């Protein structure tokens, strides 16, 4: 069965470049990003892992741990990290799962036979502190991921988990947000004292509530 939003992220134990991890334990009480790449020593994957390493401080600010995966072995991963560090001018600072037996790939439905029988697609799972899956994105092997977009989505998920709002198209941190339909217009001032604008009865905007 394919995983869906709201499902509990399957727990697992795996060997990684930073030792054995138990996934739920590794995430702790924070957020997590699990992302797969088709293979080691491939050009797009090299740029992707380098990009994630450079964003470490951004993920840390969001109390988010990242972990990568491919079906290559641990020795391959460790050797490839040298290339990533050299070519992307960074230091890989997160674990990479060695999933040679495809246990994790199959748990998370990362191998799509009609795309490629042997390698994982570019899957991304964002997992909340409750260990529920909050986001699933799948890219083809030929398209590198936009990790700035992933940070934007995490910002939205964390904001909307704590406030009765939603984020509109192309929203980014600091922009106005949509008041949830469940909130009556007359109740908005008490909940959102920064002010609000009624565009339509079903479309009410307010400044982002969790920033000064």
Backbone as a chain_set.jsonl record, in Angstrom:
{"seq": "XXXXXXXXXXXXXXXXXXXXXXXXXXXXXXXXXXXXXXXXXXXXXXXXXXXXXXXXXXXXXXXXXXXXXXXXXXXXXXXXXXXXXXXXXXXXXXXXXXXXXXXXXXXXXXXXXXXXXXXXXXXXXXXXXXXXXXXXXXXXXXXXXXXXXXXXXXXXXXXXXXXXXXXXXXXXXXXXXXXXXXXXXXXXXXXXXXXXXXXXXXXXXXXXXXXX", "coords": {"N": [[0.84, -1.197, 0.0], [0.563, 2.185, -0.876], [1.999, 4.978, 0.806], [0.267, 7.61, 2.488], [-0.678, 11.064, 3.048], [-0.843, 11.911, 6.454], [-0.584, 9.329, 7.343], [1.216, 7.217, 9.641], [4.665, 7.527, 9.657], [6.603, 4.873, 8.56], [8.6, 3.099, 10.868], [12.065, 2.204, 11.147], [15.203, 0.414, 11.229], [18.522, 1.109, 10.22], [21.661, 0.953, 8.441], [23.894, 3.647, 8.215], [25.884, 6.395, 6.939], [26.622, 7.609, 9.245], [26.542, 5.725, 11.193], [24.488, 3.15, 12.814], [21.046, 3.788, 12.67], [17.915, 4.311, 14.29], [14.94, 5.079, 13.062], [12.638, 6.637, 14.054], [13.596, 7.228, 16.576], [15.866, 8.666, 15.881], [14.695, 10.967, 14.778], [13.528, 12.06, 17.025], [11.8, 14.492, 18.96], [11.346, 16.29, 17.007], [11.012, 17.68, 13.65], [11.263, 15.97, 10.471], [13.055, 15.178, 7.439], [13.043, 12.877, 4.954], [14.758, 11.788, 2.215], [15.191, 10.376, -1.003], [17.701, 9.338, -3.35], [18.536, 8.462, -6.725], [21.047, 7.101, -7.264], [24.488, 6.663, -6.179], [27.348, 8.671, -7.102], [26.258, 10.098, -9.24], [25.354, 12.841, -11.351], [23.234, 14.794, -10.828], [22.342, 14.047, -8.293], [24.64, 14.503, -6.811], [24.771, 17.301, -6.796], [22.423, 17.815, -5.411], [22.751, 16.684, -2.793], [24.844, 18.217, -1.943], [23.608, 20.728, -1.908], [21.738, 20.39, 0.162], [23.46, 20.006, 2.342], [24.57, 22.565, 2.565], [22.432, 23.93, 3.534], [22.144, 23.36, 6.165], [22.008, 24.975, 8.544], [19.596, 26.274, 8.141], [17.73, 24.181, 8.228], [18.187, 23.366, 10.85], [17.306, 25.619, 12.274], [14.636, 25.261, 11.99], [14.114, 23.107, 13.528], [14.524, 20.616, 12.336], [15.524, 17.503, 11.108], [17.522, 15.986, 8.583], [17.741, 13.217, 6.348], [19.252, 11.099, 4.023], [18.914, 8.691, 1.298], [19.937, 5.884, -0.646], [20.078, 2.995, -2.811], [22.622, 2.068, -2.851], [25.726, 0.849, -1.384], [27.359, 1.151, 1.876], [30.148, 1.673, 1.753], [30.356, 2.769, -0.785], [28.779, 5.079, -0.454], [30.337, 6.49, 1.473], [32.707, 6.963, 0.104], [31.78, 8.481, -2.029], [30.909, 10.783, -0.763], [33.225, 12.269, -0.46], [33.614, 13.272, -3.042], [31.31, 14.855, -3.261], [31.749, 16.804, -1.281], [34.046, 17.978, -2.321], [33.329, 18.921, -4.949], [31.061, 20.483, -4.524], [31.754, 22.306, -2.692], [31.395, 22.078, 0.15], [30.492, 20.394, 3.236], [29.251, 17.279, 3.779], [26.756, 16.772, 6.087], [24.895, 15.141, 7.256], [23.2, 11.985, 7.742], [23.457, 9.261, 5.37], [21.499, 6.739, 4.191], [22.293, 3.348, 3.68], [20.791, 1.358, 1.623], [20.842, -1.301, 0.529], [19.425, -3.698, 0.569], [16.957, -2.834, -0.022], [14.969, -2.455, 1.817], [14.023, -0.154, 3.197], [13.394, 1.448, 1.023], [11.283, 0.029, -0.119], [9.447, 0.059, 1.979], [8.72, 2.723, 1.907], [7.825, 3.017, -0.644], [9.544, 3.835, -2.751], [10.642, 2.934, -5.09], [9.755, 2.924, -8.353], [8.575, 0.891, -10.645], [7.801, 1.356, -13.327], [9.237, 3.542, -13.95], [11.938, 3.047, -13.24], [13.363, -0.047, -12.6], [15.352, -0.606, -10.799], [16.359, 1.527, -9.314], [15.767, 4.137, -6.906], [13.217, 6.647, -7.157], [13.176, 10.287, -7.0], [12.184, 10.805, -4.128], [10.514, 12.641, -1.548], [9.849, 12.967, 1.831], [8.201, 14.677, 4.341], [8.094, 14.737, 7.784], [6.246, 15.021, 10.731], [6.493, 16.047, 14.267], [4.794, 14.277, 15.506], [5.218, 11.992, 14.184], [3.768, 11.598, 11.906], [3.14, 11.603, 8.388], [3.545, 14.516, 6.63], [3.981, 15.683, 4.189], [4.431, 14.684, 0.829], [6.486, 14.453, -1.921], [7.3, 13.665, -5.244], [9.84, 13.434, -7.541], [11.021, 13.061, -10.933], [13.93, 11.19, -12.02], [15.464, 12.823, -13.626], [15.167, 15.428, -12.807], [16.323, 17.768, -10.65], [15.797, 18.558, -7.194], [14.102, 21.372, -5.627], [15.27, 22.798, -2.95], [14.924, 25.096, -1.511], [12.221, 25.49, -1.85], [11.332, 23.328, -0.38], [12.028, 24.122, 2.221], [10.319, 26.316, 2.401], [7.829, 25.028, 2.403], [8.021, 23.572, 4.782], [8.076, 25.705, 6.587], [5.438, 26.601, 6.207], [3.967, 24.325, 7.026], [4.7, 24.145, 9.723], [3.757, 26.56, 10.697], [0.966, 26.408, 10.183], [0.319, 24.27, 11.736], [0.099, 25.264, 14.236], [-1.535, 27.48, 14.272], [-4.764, 28.747, 13.278], [-4.732, 28.948, 10.341], [-4.071, 29.162, 6.784], [-1.724, 28.885, 4.071], [-1.362, 30.986, 1.254], [-1.125, 30.824, -2.4], [2.202, 30.763, -3.564], [3.18, 31.749, -1.204], [5.508, 32.994, 1.19], [7.686, 32.981, 4.049], [6.742, 35.494, 6.268], [4.875, 36.725, 4.698], [1.364, 37.694, 4.298], [-1.315, 35.629, 5.55], [-3.973, 33.19, 5.078], [-7.006, 33.254, 6.791], [-8.428, 30.534, 8.477], [-11.324, 28.841, 7.191], [-13.038, 27.893, 9.176], [-13.062, 29.742, 11.197], [-15.106, 32.247, 12.371], [-15.9, 35.404, 10.911], [-16.435, 37.493, 12.693], [-15.036, 36.63, 14.881], [-12.41, 36.891, 14.315], [-10.792, 39.216, 15.119], [-10.19, 38.722, 17.852], [-8.669, 36.429, 17.742], [-6.653, 37.043, 15.958], [-5.04, 39.615, 16.45], [-3.475, 41.41, 15.029], [-4.804, 42.453, 12.944], [-7.0, 42.254, 10.031], [-8.126, 41.493, 6.686], [-11.03, 41.457, 4.781], [-11.48, 39.929, 1.898], [-13.239, 38.424, 0.392], [-16.217, 36.855, 1.687], [-15.353, 34.255, 2.186], [-12.658, 34.453, 1.974], [-10.309, 35.623, 3.869], [-7.71, 37.64, 4.983], [-4.741, 37.844, 6.996], [-1.96, 39.24, 8.832], [1.046, 37.294, 9.154], [0.926, 35.303, 11.99], [2.93, 34.48, 13.812], [5.181, 36.047, 13.932], [6.909, 39.052, 14.865]], "CA": [[0.0, 0.0, 0.0], [1.305, 3.437, -0.913], [1.809, 5.841, 1.956], [-0.521, 8.811, 2.226], [-0.58, 12.105, 4.062], [-1.527, 11.551, 7.691], [-0.135, 8.009, 7.801], [2.418, 7.183, 10.468], [5.858, 7.182, 8.892], [7.121, 3.589, 9.045], [9.874, 3.108, 11.582], [13.017, 1.208, 10.638], [16.61, 0.536, 11.597], [19.323, 1.039, 8.998], [23.046, 1.398, 8.489], [24.09, 4.919, 7.522], [27.245, 6.923, 6.983], [26.876, 8.068, 10.607], [26.274, 4.615, 12.094], [23.141, 2.582, 12.799], [20.015, 4.679, 13.198], [16.529, 3.877, 14.432], [14.425, 6.286, 12.439], [11.83, 7.458, 14.957], [14.49, 7.693, 17.64], [16.719, 9.686, 15.259], [13.918, 12.194, 14.625], [13.221, 12.62, 18.338], [10.522, 15.207, 19.016], [11.375, 17.337, 15.994], [10.557, 17.395, 12.295], [12.247, 15.231, 9.698], [12.969, 15.06, 5.981], [13.657, 11.675, 4.381], [14.729, 11.945, 0.75], [15.95, 9.346, -1.711], [18.327, 9.692, -4.624], [18.613, 7.229, -7.512], [22.296, 6.343, -7.184], [25.712, 7.398, -5.888], [28.191, 9.053, -8.232], [25.46, 10.616, -10.347], [25.582, 14.289, -11.309], [22.178, 15.568, -10.182], [22.36, 13.699, -6.867], [25.789, 15.17, -6.207], [24.394, 18.699, -6.528], [21.353, 17.847, -4.41], [23.267, 16.468, -1.436], [25.616, 19.404, -1.617], [22.674, 21.811, -1.579], [21.175, 20.123, 1.487], [24.506, 20.251, 3.332], [24.719, 24.011, 2.731], [21.237, 24.45, 4.213], [22.042, 22.762, 7.509], [21.56, 25.947, 9.539], [18.176, 26.541, 7.893], [16.974, 23.048, 8.768], [18.324, 23.394, 12.309], [16.408, 26.678, 12.758], [13.265, 24.728, 11.919], [14.088, 21.883, 14.338], [14.297, 19.575, 11.327], [16.668, 16.665, 10.742], [17.43, 15.409, 7.245], [18.44, 11.948, 6.135], [19.16, 10.704, 2.62], [18.888, 7.244, 1.055], [19.943, 5.237, -1.955], [20.24, 1.541, -2.704], [24.04, 1.74, -2.877], [26.262, 0.391, -0.11], [27.979, 2.112, 2.775], [31.466, 2.056, 1.234], [30.108, 3.665, -1.913], [28.336, 6.364, 0.106], [31.434, 7.198, 2.152], [33.644, 7.419, -0.917], [31.117, 9.522, -2.832], [30.844, 12.017, 0.033], [34.419, 13.054, -0.777], [33.339, 13.995, -4.287], [30.302, 15.897, -2.991], [32.415, 17.881, -0.546], [34.999, 18.659, -3.213], [32.722, 19.615, -6.091], [30.001, 21.398, -4.101], [32.352, 23.244, -1.717], [30.651, 21.953, 1.401], [30.765, 19.161, 3.978], [28.003, 16.541, 4.029], [26.601, 16.819, 7.546], [23.695, 14.373, 7.601], [23.414, 10.577, 7.389], [22.942, 8.675, 4.127], [21.149, 5.339, 4.441], [22.715, 2.325, 2.718], [19.586, 0.517, 1.526], [21.111, -2.303, -0.496], [18.373, -4.723, 0.546], [15.74, -2.114, -0.442], [13.954, -2.547, 2.863], [13.416, 1.162, 3.429], [12.814, 1.883, -0.26], [9.992, -0.636, -0.296], [8.552, 0.578, 3.02], [8.279, 4.063, 1.521], [7.39, 2.99, -2.049], [10.445, 4.739, -3.469], [11.019, 2.355, -6.378], [8.609, 2.917, -9.259], [9.055, 0.017, -11.722], [7.585, 1.918, -14.666], [10.276, 4.548, -14.159], [13.188, 2.286, -13.222], [13.174, -1.196, -11.712], [16.484, -0.82, -9.915], [16.754, 2.686, -8.536], [14.687, 4.93, -6.32], [12.931, 7.962, -7.704], [13.538, 11.342, -6.047], [11.083, 10.953, -3.186], [10.709, 13.474, -0.362], [8.825, 12.846, 2.87], [8.343, 15.524, 5.524], [7.457, 14.02, 8.892], [6.064, 15.901, 11.875], [6.88, 15.52, 15.579], [3.893, 13.173, 15.846], [5.644, 10.893, 13.292], [2.842, 11.5, 10.787], [3.635, 12.15, 7.123], [2.904, 15.803, 6.363], [4.201, 16.061, 2.799], [5.088, 13.73, -0.068], [6.742, 14.956, -3.269], [8.1, 12.736, -6.04], [10.417, 14.006, -8.755], [11.718, 12.084, -11.774], [15.385, 11.177, -11.837], [16.103, 13.853, -14.44], [14.87, 16.76, -12.275], [16.815, 18.025, -9.302], [14.795, 19.165, -6.316], [14.261, 22.746, -5.162], [15.253, 22.677, -1.498], [14.321, 26.322, -0.973], [10.779, 25.214, -1.803], [11.089, 22.42, 0.741], [12.047, 24.95, 3.429], [9.08, 27.1, 2.39], [6.73, 24.149, 2.796], [8.175, 23.294, 6.218], [7.587, 26.917, 7.263], [3.972, 26.582, 6.146], [3.47, 23.227, 7.855], [4.893, 24.454, 11.141], [2.855, 27.667, 11.02], [-0.437, 25.984, 10.176], [0.114, 23.301, 12.816], [-0.084, 25.973, 15.503], [-2.504, 28.57, 14.127], [-5.893, 28.427, 12.393], [-4.496, 29.66, 9.087], [-3.513, 28.429, 5.652], [-0.839, 29.772, 3.315], [-1.839, 31.098, -0.121], [-0.19, 30.535, -3.489], [3.498, 31.435, -3.596], [3.474, 32.331, 0.108], [6.794, 32.761, 1.829], [7.737, 33.443, 5.438], [6.573, 36.925, 6.412], [3.714, 37.186, 3.927], [0.053, 37.499, 4.903], [-1.855, 34.268, 5.454], [-5.427, 33.072, 4.978], [-7.69, 32.793, 7.998], [-9.14, 29.282, 8.213], [-12.772, 29.026, 7.026], [-13.779, 27.55, 10.393], [-13.104, 30.91, 12.08], [-16.097, 33.24, 11.963], [-15.293, 36.718, 10.694], [-16.53, 38.311, 13.915], [-14.095, 36.117, 15.884], [-11.032, 37.08, 13.856], [-9.977, 40.165, 15.906], [-9.722, 38.128, 19.103], [-7.654, 35.416, 17.452], [-5.579, 37.628, 15.159], [-5.142, 41.037, 16.794], [-2.698, 42.273, 14.135], [-5.695, 42.978, 11.913], [-7.362, 41.343, 8.951], [-8.8, 42.087, 5.531], [-12.016, 40.566, 4.168], [-11.494, 40.052, 0.439], [-14.556, 37.821, 0.16], [-16.585, 36.201, 2.948], [-14.594, 33.008, 2.362], [-11.229, 34.744, 1.799], [-9.91, 36.641, 4.836], [-6.258, 37.649, 5.124], [-4.196, 38.441, 8.217], [-0.504, 39.116, 8.89], [1.54, 36.048, 9.746], [0.746, 35.521, 13.436], [4.012, 34.049, 14.705], [6.341, 36.929, 13.849], [6.644, 40.4, 15.385]], "C": [[0.878, 1.252, 0.0], [1.005, 4.254, 0.342], [1.054, 7.097, 1.549], [-0.298, 9.822, 3.334], [-1.407, 11.707, 5.278], [-1.185, 10.172, 8.193], [1.065, 8.171, 8.744], [3.6, 6.769, 9.596], [6.422, 5.867, 9.415], [8.474, 3.751, 9.73], [10.78, 2.032, 10.99], [14.367, 1.432, 11.299], [17.438, 0.364, 10.338], [20.757, 1.464, 9.277], [23.186, 2.675, 7.656], [25.555, 5.324, 7.618], [27.602, 7.468, 8.362], [26.525, 6.988, 11.634], [24.845, 4.112, 11.97], [22.159, 3.594, 13.372], [18.694, 3.918, 13.31], [15.704, 5.122, 14.124], [13.64, 7.182, 13.391], [12.675, 8.03, 16.09], [15.394, 8.815, 17.122], [15.978, 11.015, 15.148], [13.641, 12.856, 15.973], [11.868, 13.305, 18.332], [10.462, 16.345, 18.004], [10.76, 16.886, 14.671], [11.645, 16.646, 11.543], [11.978, 15.283, 8.209], [13.732, 13.804, 5.58], [13.589, 11.824, 2.866], [15.653, 10.92, 0.1], [16.573, 9.925, -2.972], [18.604, 8.398, -5.397], [19.9, 6.432, -7.334], [23.441, 7.257, -6.788], [26.454, 7.713, -7.186], [27.371, 9.426, -9.465], [25.42, 12.137, -10.22], [24.51, 15.079, -10.562], [22.172, 15.302, -8.677], [23.513, 14.387, -6.148], [25.447, 16.614, -5.865], [23.33, 18.783, -5.448], [21.896, 17.682, -2.991], [24.151, 17.621, -1.001], [24.721, 20.56, -1.205], [22.09, 21.628, -0.181], [22.216, 20.398, 2.578], [24.662, 21.747, 3.61], [23.55, 24.634, 3.493], [21.102, 23.936, 5.645], [21.49, 23.754, 8.536], [20.073, 26.26, 9.378], [17.3, 25.407, 8.43], [17.027, 23.05, 10.296], [17.4, 24.444, 12.919], [14.971, 26.194, 12.842], [13.118, 23.437, 12.715], [13.816, 20.664, 13.463], [15.586, 18.827, 11.034], [16.446, 16.094, 9.343], [18.21, 14.106, 7.203], [18.178, 11.506, 4.698], [19.23, 9.183, 2.492], [19.172, 6.946, -0.406], [20.198, 3.748, -1.743], [21.699, 1.117, -2.839], [24.531, 1.421, -1.462], [26.993, 1.478, 0.65], [29.343, 2.577, 2.261], [31.323, 3.027, 0.072], [29.704, 5.048, -1.424], [29.527, 7.156, 0.65], [32.459, 7.728, 1.15], [33.062, 8.583, -1.714], [31.049, 10.848, -2.081], [32.067, 12.896, -0.233], [34.231, 13.871, -2.038], [32.348, 15.133, -4.064], [30.962, 17.083, -2.308], [33.331, 18.696, -1.459], [34.289, 19.51, -4.266], [31.686, 20.647, -5.694], [30.472, 22.378, -3.023], [31.584, 23.253, -0.397], [31.134, 20.713, 2.142], [29.43, 18.493, 4.258], [27.87, 16.322, 5.534], [25.307, 16.142, 7.998], [23.918, 12.934, 7.161], [22.803, 10.206, 6.041], [22.727, 7.19, 4.385], [21.679, 4.46, 3.315], [21.609, 1.271, 2.647], [19.751, -0.552, 0.453], [20.036, -3.379, -0.571], [17.004, -4.135, 0.208], [14.628, -2.144, 0.602], [13.24, -1.213, 3.057], [12.751, 1.67, 2.155], [11.435, 1.278, -0.481], [8.981, -0.179, 0.747], [7.917, 1.893, 2.584], [7.913, 4.162, 0.039], [8.232, 3.941, -2.904], [10.903, 4.19, -4.816], [9.757, 2.225, -7.235], [9.003, 2.14, -10.512], [8.863, 0.586, -13.121], [8.553, 3.05, -14.984], [11.643, 3.878, -14.238], [13.039, 1.169, -12.202], [14.221, -1.264, -10.603], [16.777, 0.33, -8.962], [15.534, 3.41, -7.979], [14.462, 6.191, -7.153], [13.339, 9.007, -6.664], [12.343, 11.63, -5.14], [11.485, 11.873, -2.042], [9.541, 13.249, 0.578], [9.166, 13.826, 3.989], [7.491, 14.911, 6.622], [7.412, 14.942, 10.106], [6.503, 15.271, 13.177], [6.002, 14.369, 16.052], [4.166, 11.93, 15.011], [4.639, 10.644, 12.163], [3.467, 12.14, 9.546], [2.838, 13.399, 6.776], [2.992, 16.201, 4.897], [4.861, 14.913, 2.063], [5.255, 14.419, -1.415], [7.616, 13.932, -3.975], [8.538, 13.416, -7.329], [10.986, 12.874, -9.618], [13.223, 12.211, -11.596], [16.067, 12.329, -12.557], [15.942, 15.259, -13.881], [15.367, 16.889, -10.844], [15.789, 18.798, -8.492], [15.149, 20.6, -5.933], [14.154, 22.731, -3.641], [14.835, 23.972, -0.808], [12.808, 26.157, -0.875], [10.449, 24.288, -0.64], [11.101, 23.188, 2.065], [10.775, 25.782, 3.535], [7.899, 26.264, 2.866], [6.814, 23.809, 4.284], [7.722, 24.5, 7.032], [6.068, 26.928, 7.319], [3.395, 25.509, 7.064], [3.581, 23.559, 9.338], [3.981, 25.594, 11.582], [1.421, 27.175, 11.162], [-0.732, 24.901, 11.201], [-0.255, 23.989, 14.118], [-1.114, 27.093, 15.459], [-3.581, 28.164, 13.129], [-5.79, 29.243, 11.113], [-4.065, 28.674, 8.019], [-2.627, 29.412, 4.886], [-1.257, 29.79, 1.85], [-0.754, 30.752, -1.137], [1.063, 31.395, -3.372], [3.86, 32.127, -2.273], [4.909, 32.038, 0.503], [6.769, 33.411, 3.198], [7.678, 34.97, 5.496], [5.395, 37.489, 5.659], [2.424, 36.997, 4.729], [-0.439, 36.077, 4.657], [-3.374, 34.324, 5.416], [-5.993, 32.59, 6.313], [-8.51, 31.555, 7.654], [-10.647, 29.527, 8.119], [-13.574, 28.753, 8.29], [-13.894, 28.731, 11.36], [-14.142, 31.898, 11.551], [-15.43, 34.613, 11.86], [-15.324, 37.571, 11.962], [-15.563, 37.851, 15.007], [-12.634, 36.388, 15.514], [-10.242, 38.051, 14.743], [-9.425, 39.576, 17.206], [-8.586, 37.137, 18.855], [-6.436, 36.016, 16.753], [-5.587, 39.148, 15.344], [-4.308, 41.965, 15.909], [-3.561, 42.922, 13.06], [-6.009, 41.938, 10.861], [-8.059, 42.126, 7.844], [-9.757, 41.063, 4.946], [-12.042, 40.846, 2.67], [-12.827, 39.55, -0.098], [-14.939, 37.151, 1.477], [-15.79, 34.931, 3.229], [-13.085, 33.225, 2.247], [-10.867, 35.936, 2.675], [-8.407, 36.531, 5.073], [-5.852, 38.305, 6.434], [-2.676, 38.339, 8.189], [-0.096, 37.798, 9.561], [1.607, 36.182, 11.259], [1.942, 35.209, 14.314], [5.297, 34.852, 14.526], [5.939, 38.311, 14.351], [6.507, 41.398, 14.246]], "O": [[1.821, 1.358, 0.784], [-0.107, 4.219, 0.868], [1.18, 7.583, 0.425], [0.2, 9.493, 4.41], [-2.532, 11.226, 5.146], [-1.46, 9.854, 9.35], [1.821, 9.138, 8.649], [3.53, 5.769, 8.88], [6.694, 5.756, 10.61], [9.365, 4.443, 9.237], [10.301, 1.063, 10.399], [14.637, 2.497, 11.855], [17.092, -0.443, 9.476], [21.035, 2.222, 10.206], [22.667, 2.768, 6.544], [26.354, 4.674, 8.292], [28.768, 7.762, 8.622], [26.246, 7.291, 12.794], [24.081, 4.585, 11.128], [22.404, 4.185, 14.424], [18.406, 3.01, 12.529], [15.77, 6.109, 14.856], [13.95, 8.366, 13.518], [12.488, 9.174, 16.504], [15.656, 9.788, 17.828], [16.559, 12.072, 15.395], [13.531, 14.08, 16.051], [10.901, 12.783, 17.777], [9.637, 17.251, 18.121], [10.086, 15.859, 14.591], [12.813, 16.683, 11.93], [10.836, 15.414, 7.769], [14.93, 13.689, 5.84], [12.508, 11.969, 2.296], [16.746, 10.639, 0.592], [16.053, 10.864, -3.575], [18.874, 7.36, -4.794], [19.852, 5.204, -7.259], [23.393, 8.465, -7.019], [26.213, 7.098, -8.224], [27.747, 9.107, -10.592], [25.447, 12.667, -9.11], [24.837, 15.944, -9.748], [22.014, 16.228, -7.881], [23.369, 14.805, -5.0], [25.784, 17.101, -4.785], [23.331, 19.721, -4.651], [21.543, 18.447, -2.095], [24.198, 17.962, 0.181], [25.034, 21.288, -0.264], [21.962, 22.592, 0.574], [21.885, 20.962, 3.622], [24.861, 22.149, 4.756], [23.669, 25.734, 4.033], [20.044, 24.074, 6.257], [20.599, 23.409, 9.312], [19.373, 26.486, 10.366], [16.249, 25.657, 9.02], [16.027, 22.768, 10.956], [16.781, 24.202, 13.955], [14.191, 26.665, 13.669], [12.107, 22.746, 12.592], [13.0, 19.804, 13.795], [16.617, 19.436, 10.746], [15.321, 15.762, 8.969], [19.196, 13.92, 7.916], [17.044, 11.533, 4.219], [19.561, 8.481, 3.447], [18.711, 7.66, -1.297], [20.496, 3.306, -0.634], [21.985, -0.077, -2.933], [23.843, 1.687, -0.476], [27.217, 2.577, 0.141], [29.652, 3.766, 2.334], [32.079, 3.993, -0.038], [30.211, 6.062, -1.905], [29.703, 8.333, 0.334], [33.01, 8.814, 1.332], [33.761, 9.545, -2.032], [31.123, 11.915, -2.691], [31.964, 14.123, -0.232], [34.641, 15.03, -2.1], [32.513, 16.229, -4.599], [30.761, 18.23, -2.707], [33.384, 19.923, -1.384], [34.615, 20.683, -4.447], [31.446, 21.595, -6.441], [29.688, 23.175, -2.509], [31.18, 24.305, 0.098], [32.085, 20.061, 1.711], [28.567, 19.082, 4.909], [28.759, 15.758, 6.172], [24.707, 16.531, 9.0], [24.748, 12.685, 6.287], [21.782, 10.755, 5.627], [23.658, 6.473, 4.753], [21.53, 4.788, 2.138], [21.513, 0.4, 3.512], [18.901, -0.694, -0.426], [19.762, -3.913, -1.646], [16.009, -4.858, 0.158], [13.468, -1.882, 0.283], [12.011, -1.151, 3.079], [11.669, 2.255, 2.205], [10.528, 1.948, -0.975], [7.795, -0.043, 0.447], [6.743, 2.151, 2.85], [7.712, 5.261, -0.478], [7.702, 4.741, -3.675], [11.498, 4.924, -5.605], [8.821, 1.508, -6.882], [9.705, 2.682, -11.366], [9.674, 0.327, -14.01], [8.678, 3.469, -16.135], [12.408, 4.108, -15.175], [12.634, 1.413, -11.065], [13.999, -1.91, -9.579], [17.381, 0.123, -7.909], [14.428, 3.308, -8.51], [15.385, 6.727, -7.765], [13.794, 8.657, -5.575], [11.591, 12.579, -5.364], [12.64, 11.888, -1.617], [8.382, 13.331, 0.172], [10.276, 13.812, 4.52], [6.317, 14.604, 6.416], [8.412, 15.564, 10.463], [6.85, 14.091, 13.207], [6.414, 13.576, 16.899], [3.446, 10.936, 15.109], [4.664, 9.585, 11.536], [4.229, 13.102, 9.649], [1.615, 13.352, 6.644], [2.165, 16.975, 4.415], [5.744, 14.246, 2.601], [4.284, 14.912, -1.988], [8.555, 13.393, -3.389], [7.716, 13.907, -8.103], [11.39, 11.839, -9.089], [13.72, 13.215, -11.085], [17.139, 12.767, -12.141], [16.522, 16.2, -14.422], [14.888, 16.202, -9.942], [15.015, 19.588, -9.032], [16.316, 20.992, -5.916], [13.049, 22.658, -3.103], [14.434, 23.95, 0.356], [12.188, 26.632, 0.076], [9.414, 24.44, 0.009], [10.271, 22.929, 2.936], [10.216, 25.938, 4.621], [7.068, 26.737, 3.641], [5.792, 23.762, 4.969], [7.058, 24.341, 8.056], [5.481, 27.23, 8.358], [2.439, 25.764, 7.797], [2.665, 23.287, 10.113], [3.488, 25.597, 12.71], [0.744, 27.485, 12.141], [-1.894, 24.635, 11.507], [-0.851, 23.376, 15.003], [-1.522, 27.6, 16.504], [-3.343, 27.341, 12.245], [-6.625, 30.102, 10.829], [-3.741, 27.52, 8.3], [-2.765, 30.627, 5.035], [-1.485, 28.735, 1.259], [0.379, 30.433, -0.777], [0.988, 32.596, -3.115], [4.742, 32.985, -2.237], [5.454, 30.979, 0.194], [5.941, 34.279, 3.475], [8.47, 35.654, 4.847], [4.953, 38.604, 5.937], [2.389, 36.247, 5.705], [-0.04, 35.416, 3.699], [-3.982, 35.36, 5.684], [-5.498, 31.621, 6.889], [-9.211, 31.537, 6.642], [-11.192, 30.327, 8.879], [-14.66, 29.305, 8.47], [-14.742, 28.715, 12.252], [-14.057, 32.333, 10.402], [-14.517, 34.936, 12.621], [-14.365, 38.279, 12.269], [-15.298, 38.593, 15.953], [-11.732, 36.142, 16.314], [-9.105, 37.739, 15.097], [-8.309, 39.903, 17.609], [-7.66, 37.024, 19.659], [-5.315, 35.543, 16.939], [-6.085, 39.878, 14.486], [-4.421, 43.185, 16.026], [-3.114, 43.825, 12.352], [-5.379, 40.882, 10.798], [-8.515, 43.253, 8.038], [-9.361, 39.936, 4.647], [-12.561, 41.872, 2.228], [-13.453, 40.19, -0.943], [-14.065, 36.902, 2.308], [-15.578, 34.574, 4.388], [-12.313, 32.279, 2.405], [-11.076, 37.091, 2.303], [-7.896, 35.442, 5.333], [-6.529, 39.209, 6.923], [-2.147, 37.417, 7.566], [-0.806, 37.27, 10.418], [2.276, 37.082, 11.767], [1.972, 35.636, 15.468], [6.374, 34.402, 14.918], [4.772, 38.694, 14.272], [6.283, 42.584, 14.489]]}, "num_chains": 1, "name": "protein.A"}
